[in-house]
Coordinates of C-alpha atoms in Angstrom, one line a residue:
M265 CA 36.9 -66.8 -7.0
S266 CA 38.1 -64.5 -4.3
Y267 CA 38.9 -60.9 -5.1
L268 CA 40.8 -60.2 -1.9
L269 CA 44.2 -60.1 -3.6
T270 CA 42.9 -57.7 -6.3
A271 CA 41.5 -55.5 -3.6
T272 CA 44.8 -55.5 -1.7
C273 CA 46.5 -54.2 -4.9
A274 CA 43.7 -51.9 -6.0
V275 CA 43.2 -49.9 -2.8
P276 CA 46.7 -48.2 -2.7
A277 CA 46.5 -47.7 -6.5
A278 CA 43.1 -46.0 -6.3
G279 CA 44.4 -44.1 -3.2
A280 CA 47.3 -42.8 -5.3
V281 CA 45.0 -41.5 -7.9
L282 CA 42.7 -40.0 -5.3
T283 CA 45.5 -38.3 -3.4
A284 CA 47.0 -36.9 -6.6
A285 CA 43.6 -35.5 -7.6
L286 CA 42.9 -33.7 -4.3
P287 CA 42.5 -29.9 -4.5
A288 CA 45.8 -28.1 -5.0
G289 CA 47.1 -25.6 -2.5
T290 CA 49.8 -24.8 0.0
S291 CA 47.7 -24.0 3.1
D292 CA 48.3 -26.2 6.2
G293 CA 44.7 -27.4 6.0
R294 CA 44.9 -28.7 2.5
R295 CA 48.3 -30.3 3.1
R296 CA 46.9 -32.0 6.3
T297 CA 43.9 -33.3 4.3
T298 CA 46.1 -34.8 1.7
K299 CA 48.3 -36.5 4.3
T300 CA 45.3 -37.8 6.3
V301 CA 43.7 -39.3 3.1
A302 CA 47.0 -41.0 2.2
I303 CA 47.5 -42.4 5.7
A304 CA 43.9 -43.7 5.7
V305 CA 44.4 -45.5 2.4
S306 CA 47.6 -47.1 3.7
V307 CA 45.9 -48.3 6.9
A308 CA 43.1 -49.8 4.8
T309 CA 45.7 -51.6 2.7
L310 CA 47.3 -52.9 6.0
A311 CA 43.9 -54.2 7.0
L312 CA 43.6 -56.1 3.7
A313 CA 47.1 -57.4 3.9
A314 CA 46.5 -58.7 7.5
L315 CA 43.3 -60.4 6.2
V316 CA 45.3 -62.1 3.5
A317 CA 47.8 -63.4 6.0
A318 CA 45.0 -64.5 8.3
R319 CA 43.2 -66.4 5.6
F320 CA 46.4 -68.1 4.3
E321 CA 46.6 -71.7 5.4
P322 CA 50.2 -72.9 5.8
G323 CA 49.2 -76.6 5.3
G324 CA 47.2 -75.8 2.2
A325 CA 48.0 -75.4 -1.5
R326 CA 51.2 -73.6 -2.6
Y327 CA 49.3 -70.7 -4.0
Q328 CA 46.1 -69.6 -2.3
L329 CA 43.3 -67.0 -2.8
T330 CA 44.2 -67.3 -6.5
E331 CA 42.4 -65.4 -9.2
S332 CA 43.0 -65.0 -12.9
H333 CA 41.6 -62.5 -15.4
S334 CA 42.5 -62.7 -19.1
W335 CA 44.6 -59.7 -20.2
I336 CA 46.3 -60.3 -23.6
R337 CA 44.8 -63.6 -24.7
S338 CA 46.8 -64.1 -27.9
F339 CA 50.0 -64.3 -25.9
G340 CA 48.6 -66.2 -22.9
I341 CA 49.1 -63.2 -20.6
S342 CA 46.7 -62.8 -17.7
F343 CA 46.2 -60.7 -14.6
S344 CA 46.9 -63.7 -12.3
L345 CA 47.4 -63.4 -8.6
G346 CA 48.2 -65.9 -5.9
V347 CA 49.8 -65.8 -2.5
D348 CA 52.3 -68.3 -1.0
G349 CA 53.8 -68.0 2.5
I350 CA 56.8 -65.9 1.4
G351 CA 54.5 -63.5 -0.6
A352 CA 52.1 -63.3 2.4
V353 CA 54.8 -62.1 4.9
L354 CA 56.4 -59.7 2.5
T355 CA 53.0 -58.2 1.5
L356 CA 52.3 -57.7 5.2
L357 CA 55.7 -56.2 5.8
T358 CA 55.1 -53.7 3.0
A359 CA 51.7 -52.8 4.3
V360 CA 53.1 -52.3 7.8
L361 CA 55.9 -50.0 6.8
V362 CA 54.1 -47.7 4.4
P363 CA 51.9 -45.9 6.9
L364 CA 54.8 -45.6 9.3
V365 CA 56.9 -44.1 6.4
M366 CA 54.1 -41.7 5.7
L367 CA 53.9 -40.7 9.3
A368 CA 57.6 -40.2 9.6
S369 CA 57.6 -38.2 6.3
W370 CA 54.8 -35.9 7.5
H371 CA 56.7 -32.7 6.8
D372 CA 59.1 -33.9 4.0
A373 CA 56.9 -32.5 1.2
D374 CA 56.1 -29.2 3.0
P375 CA 57.6 -26.0 1.5
A376 CA 61.1 -25.3 2.9
P377 CA 61.4 -22.3 5.2
G378 CA 61.3 -19.1 3.2
R379 CA 59.7 -20.8 0.2
E380 CA 56.1 -20.5 1.2
A381 CA 53.6 -19.7 -1.6
P382 CA 52.0 -16.3 -1.4
A383 CA 48.5 -16.1 -0.1
A384 CA 45.7 -16.6 -2.6
G385 CA 45.0 -13.5 -4.5
A386 CA 48.1 -11.6 -3.2
E387 CA 49.4 -10.9 -6.7
R388 CA 46.0 -9.8 -7.9
A389 CA 45.8 -7.4 -5.0
G390 CA 49.0 -5.7 -6.2
A391 CA 51.6 -7.6 -4.2
A392 CA 54.9 -8.1 -5.9
P393 CA 55.2 -11.5 -7.6
A394 CA 57.3 -14.1 -6.0
P395 CA 60.8 -14.5 -7.5
A396 CA 61.4 -17.5 -9.8
G397 CA 61.7 -20.6 -7.7
G398 CA 60.4 -18.6 -4.7
F399 CA 57.8 -21.1 -3.6
E400 CA 57.1 -24.8 -3.9
N401 CA 54.9 -26.4 -6.4
R402 CA 51.3 -26.2 -5.2
R403 CA 50.8 -30.0 -5.8
R404 CA 54.0 -31.0 -4.1
T405 CA 52.3 -32.7 -1.1
Q406 CA 49.8 -34.5 -3.2
G407 CA 52.5 -35.7 -5.5
F408 CA 54.7 -37.0 -2.7
F409 CA 52.1 -39.1 -0.9
A410 CA 50.5 -40.3 -4.2
L411 CA 53.9 -41.6 -5.3
I412 CA 54.4 -43.5 -2.1
L413 CA 51.0 -45.2 -2.5
A414 CA 51.8 -46.0 -6.2
V415 CA 55.0 -47.7 -5.0
E416 CA 53.1 -49.7 -2.5
A417 CA 50.6 -50.9 -5.0
M418 CA 53.2 -51.9 -7.5
V419 CA 55.3 -53.8 -4.9
I420 CA 52.3 -55.7 -3.6
V421 CA 51.3 -56.7 -7.2
S422 CA 54.9 -58.0 -7.6
F423 CA 54.7 -60.1 -4.5
L424 CA 51.3 -61.6 -5.6
A425 CA 51.7 -62.0 -9.4
T426 CA 51.7 -65.5 -10.7
D427 CA 52.0 -64.4 -14.3
V428 CA 55.6 -63.8 -15.4
F429 CA 54.8 -61.0 -17.8
L430 CA 52.5 -59.3 -15.2
F431 CA 55.4 -59.5 -12.7
Y432 CA 57.8 -58.0 -15.2
V433 CA 55.5 -55.0 -15.9
F434 CA 55.2 -54.0 -12.3
F435 CA 58.8 -54.9 -11.5
E436 CA 59.7 -52.2 -14.0
A437 CA 56.9 -49.8 -13.4
M438 CA 57.8 -49.2 -9.7
L439 CA 61.0 -47.5 -11.0
I440 CA 59.1 -44.4 -12.2
P441 CA 57.5 -43.3 -8.8
M442 CA 60.8 -44.2 -7.1
Y443 CA 62.7 -42.0 -9.5
F444 CA 60.5 -39.0 -8.7
L445 CA 60.7 -39.7 -5.0
I446 CA 64.5 -39.7 -5.0
G447 CA 65.0 -36.8 -7.5
G448 CA 62.1 -34.6 -6.6
F449 CA 61.8 -34.9 -2.8
G450 CA 65.4 -35.4 -1.6
D451 CA 67.1 -34.8 1.7
R452 CA 67.3 -31.1 2.7
A453 CA 70.5 -31.7 4.7
G454 CA 72.5 -32.4 1.5
G455 CA 74.3 -29.1 1.2
P456 CA 74.2 -26.3 -1.5
D457 CA 74.5 -28.7 -4.4
S458 CA 72.0 -31.2 -3.1
A459 CA 69.7 -30.7 -6.1
A460 CA 72.4 -31.8 -8.5
Q461 CA 73.3 -34.7 -6.2
R462 CA 69.7 -35.8 -6.0
S463 CA 69.3 -35.7 -9.8
Y464 CA 72.5 -37.8 -10.2
A465 CA 71.3 -40.3 -7.6
A466 CA 67.8 -40.6 -9.2
V467 CA 69.2 -41.0 -12.8
K468 CA 71.8 -43.6 -11.6
F469 CA 69.0 -45.6 -9.8
L470 CA 66.9 -45.5 -12.9
L471 CA 69.6 -46.4 -15.4
Y472 CA 70.9 -49.3 -13.4
N473 CA 67.5 -50.8 -12.8
L474 CA 66.3 -50.1 -16.4
L475 CA 69.4 -51.9 -17.7
G476 CA 68.5 -54.9 -15.5
G477 CA 64.9 -54.7 -16.7
L478 CA 65.9 -54.7 -20.4
V479 CA 68.0 -57.8 -19.9
M480 CA 65.2 -59.5 -18.1
L481 CA 62.7 -58.6 -20.8
A482 CA 64.9 -60.4 -23.3
A483 CA 64.9 -63.4 -21.0
V484 CA 61.1 -63.2 -20.5
I485 CA 60.6 -63.3 -24.3
G486 CA 63.1 -66.1 -24.6
L487 CA 61.2 -68.1 -22.0
Y488 CA 58.0 -67.6 -23.9
V489 CA 59.5 -68.7 -27.2
V490 CA 61.0 -71.9 -25.6
A491 CA 57.8 -72.8 -23.9
Q492 CA 55.6 -72.1 -26.9
D493 CA 57.7 -74.4 -29.1
Q494 CA 56.8 -77.2 -26.7
G495 CA 53.1 -76.4 -26.5
F496 CA 53.0 -74.0 -23.5
A497 CA 52.1 -70.7 -25.0
T498 CA 51.6 -69.0 -21.6
F499 CA 53.3 -66.8 -19.0
D500 CA 51.4 -68.5 -16.2
L501 CA 54.0 -69.3 -13.5
Q502 CA 52.1 -72.3 -12.0
T503 CA 51.7 -73.9 -15.5
L504 CA 55.3 -73.4 -16.4
T505 CA 56.8 -74.6 -13.1
G506 CA 54.5 -77.6 -13.1
A507 CA 55.4 -78.6 -16.6
I508 CA 59.1 -78.2 -15.8
A509 CA 58.7 -80.3 -12.6
D510 CA 56.8 -83.0 -14.6
G511 CA 59.4 -83.1 -17.4
K512 CA 56.8 -81.9 -20.0
L513 CA 58.7 -78.7 -20.5
V514 CA 62.4 -79.3 -21.1
I515 CA 64.6 -76.3 -21.6
D516 CA 68.0 -76.9 -23.2
P517 CA 70.8 -76.6 -20.6
V518 CA 72.6 -73.8 -22.5
A519 CA 69.3 -71.9 -23.0
Q520 CA 68.3 -72.4 -19.4
K521 CA 71.6 -70.9 -18.2
A522 CA 71.2 -67.9 -20.5
L523 CA 67.6 -67.4 -19.3
F524 CA 68.6 -67.8 -15.7
L525 CA 71.3 -65.1 -16.0
G526 CA 68.8 -62.8 -17.7
F527 CA 66.4 -63.0 -14.8
F528 CA 69.1 -63.1 -12.1
F529 CA 70.9 -60.0 -13.4
A530 CA 67.8 -57.9 -13.1
F531 CA 67.1 -59.2 -9.6
A532 CA 70.7 -58.8 -8.5
V533 CA 70.6 -55.1 -9.6
K534 CA 67.4 -54.6 -7.6
A535 CA 68.5 -56.5 -4.5
P536 CA 71.4 -55.1 -4.8
L537 CA 74.2 -57.7 -5.0
W538 CA 77.9 -56.8 -5.3
P539 CA 79.2 -55.6 -7.8
L540 CA 75.8 -54.2 -9.0
H541 CA 75.2 -52.3 -5.8
T542 CA 76.7 -48.9 -6.5
W543 CA 73.4 -47.1 -7.1
L544 CA 72.2 -47.8 -3.6
P545 CA 74.4 -45.5 -1.4
N546 CA 73.7 -42.6 -3.7
A547 CA 70.0 -43.2 -3.7
M548 CA 69.6 -43.7 0.0
G549 CA 72.0 -40.8 0.8
E550 CA 70.2 -38.3 -1.2
A551 CA 66.6 -39.4 -0.6
T552 CA 64.5 -38.5 2.4
A553 CA 64.7 -41.0 5.3
G554 CA 61.2 -42.3 4.5
T555 CA 62.1 -42.8 0.8
A556 CA 65.3 -44.5 1.8
V557 CA 63.3 -47.0 3.9
L558 CA 61.0 -47.6 0.9
I559 CA 64.1 -48.4 -1.2
T560 CA 65.9 -50.8 1.1
A561 CA 63.1 -52.3 3.1
V562 CA 60.4 -52.6 0.4
V563 CA 61.5 -52.2 -3.2
D564 CA 64.8 -54.0 -2.9
K565 CA 63.0 -57.0 -1.3
V566 CA 61.3 -57.6 -4.7
G567 CA 64.7 -58.6 -6.1
T568 CA 65.5 -61.2 -3.4
F569 CA 61.9 -62.5 -3.4
A570 CA 62.0 -62.9 -7.2
M571 CA 65.2 -65.0 -6.9
L572 CA 63.2 -67.5 -4.9
R573 CA 60.1 -67.5 -6.9
F574 CA 61.4 -67.2 -10.5
C575 CA 65.0 -68.1 -10.7
L576 CA 64.8 -71.3 -8.6
G577 CA 61.3 -72.2 -9.8
L578 CA 61.8 -71.8 -13.6
F579 CA 65.4 -72.7 -13.9
P580 CA 66.3 -75.3 -11.3
D581 CA 69.3 -76.9 -13.0
A582 CA 70.8 -73.5 -13.9
S583 CA 70.3 -72.3 -10.3
K584 CA 72.3 -75.2 -9.0
T585 CA 75.0 -74.6 -11.6
F586 CA 75.5 -71.0 -10.7
A587 CA 74.9 -71.3 -6.9
P588 CA 78.6 -71.6 -5.9
A589 CA 79.5 -68.4 -7.9
I590 CA 76.5 -66.5 -6.4
M591 CA 77.6 -67.7 -2.9
V592 CA 81.0 -66.1 -3.5
L593 CA 79.5 -62.9 -4.8
S594 CA 77.2 -62.8 -1.7
L595 CA 80.2 -63.4 0.6
V596 CA 82.1 -60.5 -1.0
G597 CA 79.0 -58.3 -0.6
I598 CA 78.8 -59.2 3.1
V599 CA 82.4 -58.3 3.8
Y600 CA 82.7 -55.4 1.3
G601 CA 79.5 -53.7 2.5
A602 CA 80.4 -54.0 6.1
L603 CA 84.0 -52.7 5.6
L604 CA 82.8 -49.6 3.7
A605 CA 80.1 -49.0 6.4
V606 CA 82.9 -48.8 9.0
G607 CA 84.7 -46.1 7.1
Q608 CA 81.6 -43.9 6.3
K609 CA 81.4 -40.2 7.4
D610 CA 77.7 -39.9 6.4
I611 CA 75.1 -41.5 8.6
K612 CA 72.7 -42.4 5.7
R613 CA 75.4 -43.8 3.5
L614 CA 76.6 -45.9 6.4
V615 CA 73.1 -47.5 6.7
A616 CA 73.1 -48.0 2.9
Y617 CA 76.4 -49.9 3.0
A618 CA 75.2 -51.9 6.0
S619 CA 72.2 -52.9 3.9
I620 CA 74.4 -54.1 1.1
S621 CA 76.1 -56.4 3.6
H622 CA 72.7 -57.6 4.8
F623 CA 71.5 -58.4 1.3
G624 CA 74.6 -60.5 0.9
F625 CA 73.3 -62.6 3.8
I626 CA 69.9 -62.9 2.3
I627 CA 71.1 -64.0 -1.1
M628 CA 73.6 -66.4 0.5
G629 CA 70.8 -68.0 2.4
I630 CA 68.7 -68.4 -0.8
F631 CA 71.4 -70.1 -2.9
A632 CA 72.7 -72.3 0.0
M633 CA 69.6 -74.2 -1.0
T634 CA 68.9 -75.6 2.5
S635 CA 65.7 -75.3 4.5
Q636 CA 67.5 -73.4 7.2
G637 CA 69.2 -71.1 4.7
Q638 CA 66.0 -70.2 2.8
T639 CA 63.8 -69.9 5.9
G640 CA 66.5 -67.6 7.4
A641 CA 66.7 -65.6 4.1
T642 CA 62.9 -65.1 4.1
L643 CA 62.9 -64.1 7.7
Y644 CA 65.9 -61.8 7.0
M645 CA 63.9 -60.0 4.4
V646 CA 61.2 -59.2 7.0
N647 CA 63.5 -58.6 9.9
H648 CA 65.9 -56.4 7.9
G649 CA 62.9 -54.4 6.7
I650 CA 61.8 -53.7 10.3
S651 CA 65.1 -53.1 11.9
T652 CA 66.6 -51.0 9.1
A653 CA 63.4 -48.9 9.0
A654 CA 63.7 -48.2 12.7
W655 CA 67.4 -47.3 12.4
M656 CA 67.0 -45.1 9.3
L657 CA 63.9 -43.3 10.4
V658 CA 65.4 -42.4 13.8
A659 CA 68.5 -41.3 11.9
G660 CA 66.3 -39.1 9.8
F661 CA 64.7 -37.6 12.8
L662 CA 68.1 -36.7 14.1
I663 CA 69.3 -35.3 10.8
S664 CA 66.2 -33.1 10.4
R665 CA 66.9 -31.6 13.8
R666 CA 70.6 -30.8 13.2
G667 CA 70.5 -30.3 9.4
S668 CA 73.6 -32.4 8.8
R669 CA 74.2 -36.0 7.8
L670 CA 77.9 -35.9 8.9
I671 CA 78.8 -38.1 11.9
A672 CA 81.4 -35.6 13.0
D673 CA 78.7 -33.0 13.6
Y674 CA 77.2 -35.0 16.4
G675 CA 78.2 -35.9 19.9
G676 CA 76.5 -36.2 23.3
V677 CA 73.0 -36.6 21.9
Q678 CA 71.9 -39.0 24.6
K679 CA 72.3 -36.3 27.2
V680 CA 69.8 -33.9 25.4
A681 CA 67.5 -36.4 23.7
P682 CA 67.7 -39.7 25.6
V683 CA 64.6 -41.3 24.0
L684 CA 66.0 -40.6 20.5
A685 CA 69.3 -42.0 21.5
G686 CA 67.8 -45.1 23.1
T687 CA 65.7 -46.0 20.0
F688 CA 68.7 -45.3 17.8
L689 CA 70.7 -47.8 19.9
I690 CA 68.0 -50.5 19.6
G691 CA 68.1 -50.0 15.8
G692 CA 71.9 -50.4 15.8
L693 CA 71.8 -53.4 18.1
A694 CA 69.2 -55.1 15.8
T695 CA 71.5 -54.3 12.8
L696 CA 74.4 -56.2 14.4
S697 CA 72.0 -59.1 15.2
L698 CA 72.0 -59.0 19.0
P699 CA 70.5 -62.2 20.4
G700 CA 66.9 -61.5 21.5
L701 CA 66.2 -59.1 18.5
A702 CA 64.6 -60.2 15.3
P703 CA 67.6 -60.2 12.9
F704 CA 69.6 -62.6 15.1
V705 CA 67.2 -65.4 14.3
S706 CA 67.3 -65.0 10.6
E707 CA 71.1 -64.4 10.5
F708 CA 71.7 -67.5 12.6
L709 CA 69.5 -69.7 10.3
V710 CA 71.3 -68.3 7.2
L711 CA 74.7 -69.1 8.7
V712 CA 73.7 -72.6 9.8
G713 CA 72.1 -73.4 6.5
T714 CA 75.2 -72.1 4.6
F715 CA 77.6 -74.0 6.8
T716 CA 76.0 -77.3 6.2
R717 CA 76.7 -77.1 2.4
Y718 CA 79.4 -74.4 2.1
P719 CA 81.4 -74.6 5.4
V720 CA 84.2 -72.3 4.3
I721 CA 81.9 -69.6 3.1
G722 CA 79.8 -69.9 6.3
I723 CA 82.9 -69.4 8.4
I724 CA 84.1 -66.4 6.5
A725 CA 80.6 -64.8 6.5
T726 CA 80.7 -64.7 10.3
F727 CA 83.2 -61.9 10.1
G728 CA 80.3 -59.8 8.7
I729 CA 78.8 -60.0 12.2
V730 CA 82.0 -58.7 13.8
L731 CA 82.2 -55.8 11.3
A732 CA 78.5 -55.1 11.9
A733 CA 79.2 -54.7 15.6
L734 CA 82.0 -52.3 14.8
Y735 CA 80.1 -49.9 12.5
A736 CA 76.9 -49.9 14.5
L737 CA 78.5 -49.3 17.9
V738 CA 81.1 -46.9 16.7
L739 CA 78.3 -44.9 15.0
Y740 CA 76.4 -44.8 18.3
Q741 CA 79.5 -43.9 20.3
R742 CA 80.4 -41.0 18.0
T743 CA 77.0 -39.5 17.7
M744 CA 75.3 -40.2 21.0
T745 CA 78.0 -40.3 23.7
G746 CA 80.8 -38.0 24.8
P747 CA 80.6 -34.2 25.3
V748 CA 77.6 -32.4 23.9
K749 CA 78.6 -30.5 20.8
E750 CA 77.3 -27.0 20.3
G751 CA 75.1 -27.9 17.3
V752 CA 73.2 -30.5 19.3
R753 CA 72.9 -28.7 22.6
H754 CA 69.2 -27.7 22.1
L755 CA 68.0 -30.6 20.0
P756 CA 64.5 -31.7 21.1
D757 CA 63.7 -35.3 21.9
L758 CA 61.3 -37.5 19.9
K759 CA 57.8 -36.0 19.6
L760 CA 54.5 -37.9 19.9
R761 CA 54.2 -38.5 16.1
E762 CA 57.8 -39.8 15.9
L763 CA 57.2 -42.1 18.9
A764 CA 54.2 -43.4 17.1
V765 CA 56.5 -44.3 14.2
V766 CA 59.3 -45.9 16.2
T767 CA 57.3 -47.8 18.9
P768 CA 55.7 -50.4 16.7
L769 CA 59.0 -51.1 14.9
V770 CA 60.9 -51.6 18.2
A771 CA 58.0 -53.8 19.5
L772 CA 58.1 -56.0 16.3
T773 CA 61.9 -56.2 16.5
I774 CA 61.7 -57.6 20.1
L775 CA 58.7 -59.8 19.5
L776 CA 60.0 -61.5 16.4
G777 CA 63.4 -61.9 18.1
V778 CA 61.8 -63.8 21.0
Y779 CA 59.0 -65.6 19.2
P780 CA 59.5 -65.9 15.4
K781 CA 57.2 -69.0 15.1
P782 CA 54.2 -67.3 13.5
L783 CA 56.4 -66.3 10.6
T784 CA 58.3 -69.6 10.3
D785 CA 55.0 -71.5 10.2
I786 CA 53.8 -69.5 7.2
V787 CA 57.2 -69.5 5.4
N788 CA 58.4 -73.1 5.8
P789 CA 55.9 -74.8 3.4
A790 CA 56.9 -72.4 0.6
V791 CA 60.6 -73.0 1.4
D792 CA 60.0 -76.8 1.2
A793 CA 58.2 -76.4 -2.1
T794 CA 61.0 -74.3 -3.5
L795 CA 63.6 -76.8 -2.5
S796 CA 61.6 -79.6 -4.1
Q797 CA 61.5 -77.6 -7.4
V798 CA 65.3 -77.6 -7.5
H799 CA 65.5 -81.2 -6.2
R800 CA 67.6 -80.3 -3.2
T801 CA 67.5 -81.7 0.3
D802 CA 69.4 -80.7 3.4
P803 CA 72.9 -82.3 3.6
A804 CA 73.2 -85.2 5.9
P805 CA 75.4 -84.7 9.0
A806 CA 79.0 -85.7 8.4
H807 CA 78.9 -87.8 11.6
P808 CA 75.3 -89.1 12.2
V809 CA 74.3 -89.4 15.9
A810 CA 73.3 -93.0 15.3
A811 CA 76.7 -94.0 14.0
T812 CA 78.4 -92.2 16.8
N813 CA 76.3 -94.0 19.4
G814 CA 76.9 -97.3 17.7
G815 CA 80.6 -96.9 17.8
E816 CA 80.5 -96.1 21.6
H817 CA 78.6 -99.4 22.3
E818 CA 81.1 -101.4 20.4

């Protein structure tokens, strides 16, 4: 039995504990030590995730590098891990983004200007005590980076879990560190009432996702009861899906629909899918840029990933029944998110609504139930994570310089900070799926896969691309071009640390746009296995080539 997957999950978890336990203090040296340790742990996790991807054999078994350790034997619960092609690429995406997020967030947990802690022993020496709230908590930096590592560990377990109950535990547990990241370490450009807005956003995030989790818990218990009645007293995903595929575990159609809706509701909240999306703009708007990337590029991907692994695998008939309705909801999300992005005045909320539109494309590709659609949806999860991370992090660098999230406060940035403006443009072009950049490949596959089964929905969804061009290019025009506004006249360009964050994201966006084959080779076998579970094949062309040629000869 290989313990590589356990190590990949355990390293960031142990790193979170280690980072939180580092000596407290507010000196630059101690903060730098904390950040260095956290970055080192995230790089070690990246190395393990890369090793998992390298050892994965696309032509091999569905789940590889499997391991299982009994946890709650009386209920058939185990700590079971296994990686398929989809889990492998999403684990690697998470491991790539976390160190970049940490590097981009290098100063996000530092005391704000004017809120430095007094020197050690100053009060004992007779200095006046600092006023209430006059300096930041001494463990602020340790807490911030420990929370990021905790999120990484929980997300990776979710991508690798092959026990339904184990997945549920970490699916819910990741809400806690995210709640504190949003509410406790928010954007400092939010205005005088930013603390109240952060608290509101964090509570809204938690309540929405907890509600989804409670509904899912009822469905998880229901699944166990149904399976136990037929001799399968286990939460093991491979056992359950195998029994369903072989006809040994038969779930009543009404019960299957109810269980599907319980699982799907939780995943649709996490994704997020319209109309369960309203927590996302608040959370991304009030969080730091790095935390916003964690939300939309990492945590939210657990929802769409789970739709593929659990909804389609455990409830194939119900998935086919509800697919048309979900396609309509996805289409509404695509157009609605893009329209609201066009009208935003806040840069970060614009990116949030753009992400809602993109998640509509991902979910649409999943429930089109075609090989092109699901391959495109999986690539979209990866490509959206990379391109949105680049766009949001550069936006964060811009906002931290000017101290404002309002689009109207910017203008002419490309004249004073050309490198920042150039990387912001690349992020925007990737968001609108410009050919040659990574999101184009995935969006094209999703639309092709959708059109073959739902042509009307596929046609309408293309308007999302038009709207994406509108909000991305208008944002660039208003912030980067035109006369230089007074507030941006002395903005510095990207620094070396910031370039180290943006460069790999831009490189990956271009590389995967030109040569996506390494990802498709890993993903395609898992997509084929998922389609076989729901007994779906790609629709035959309406006018086969052979028939056309035959008619011509006659």
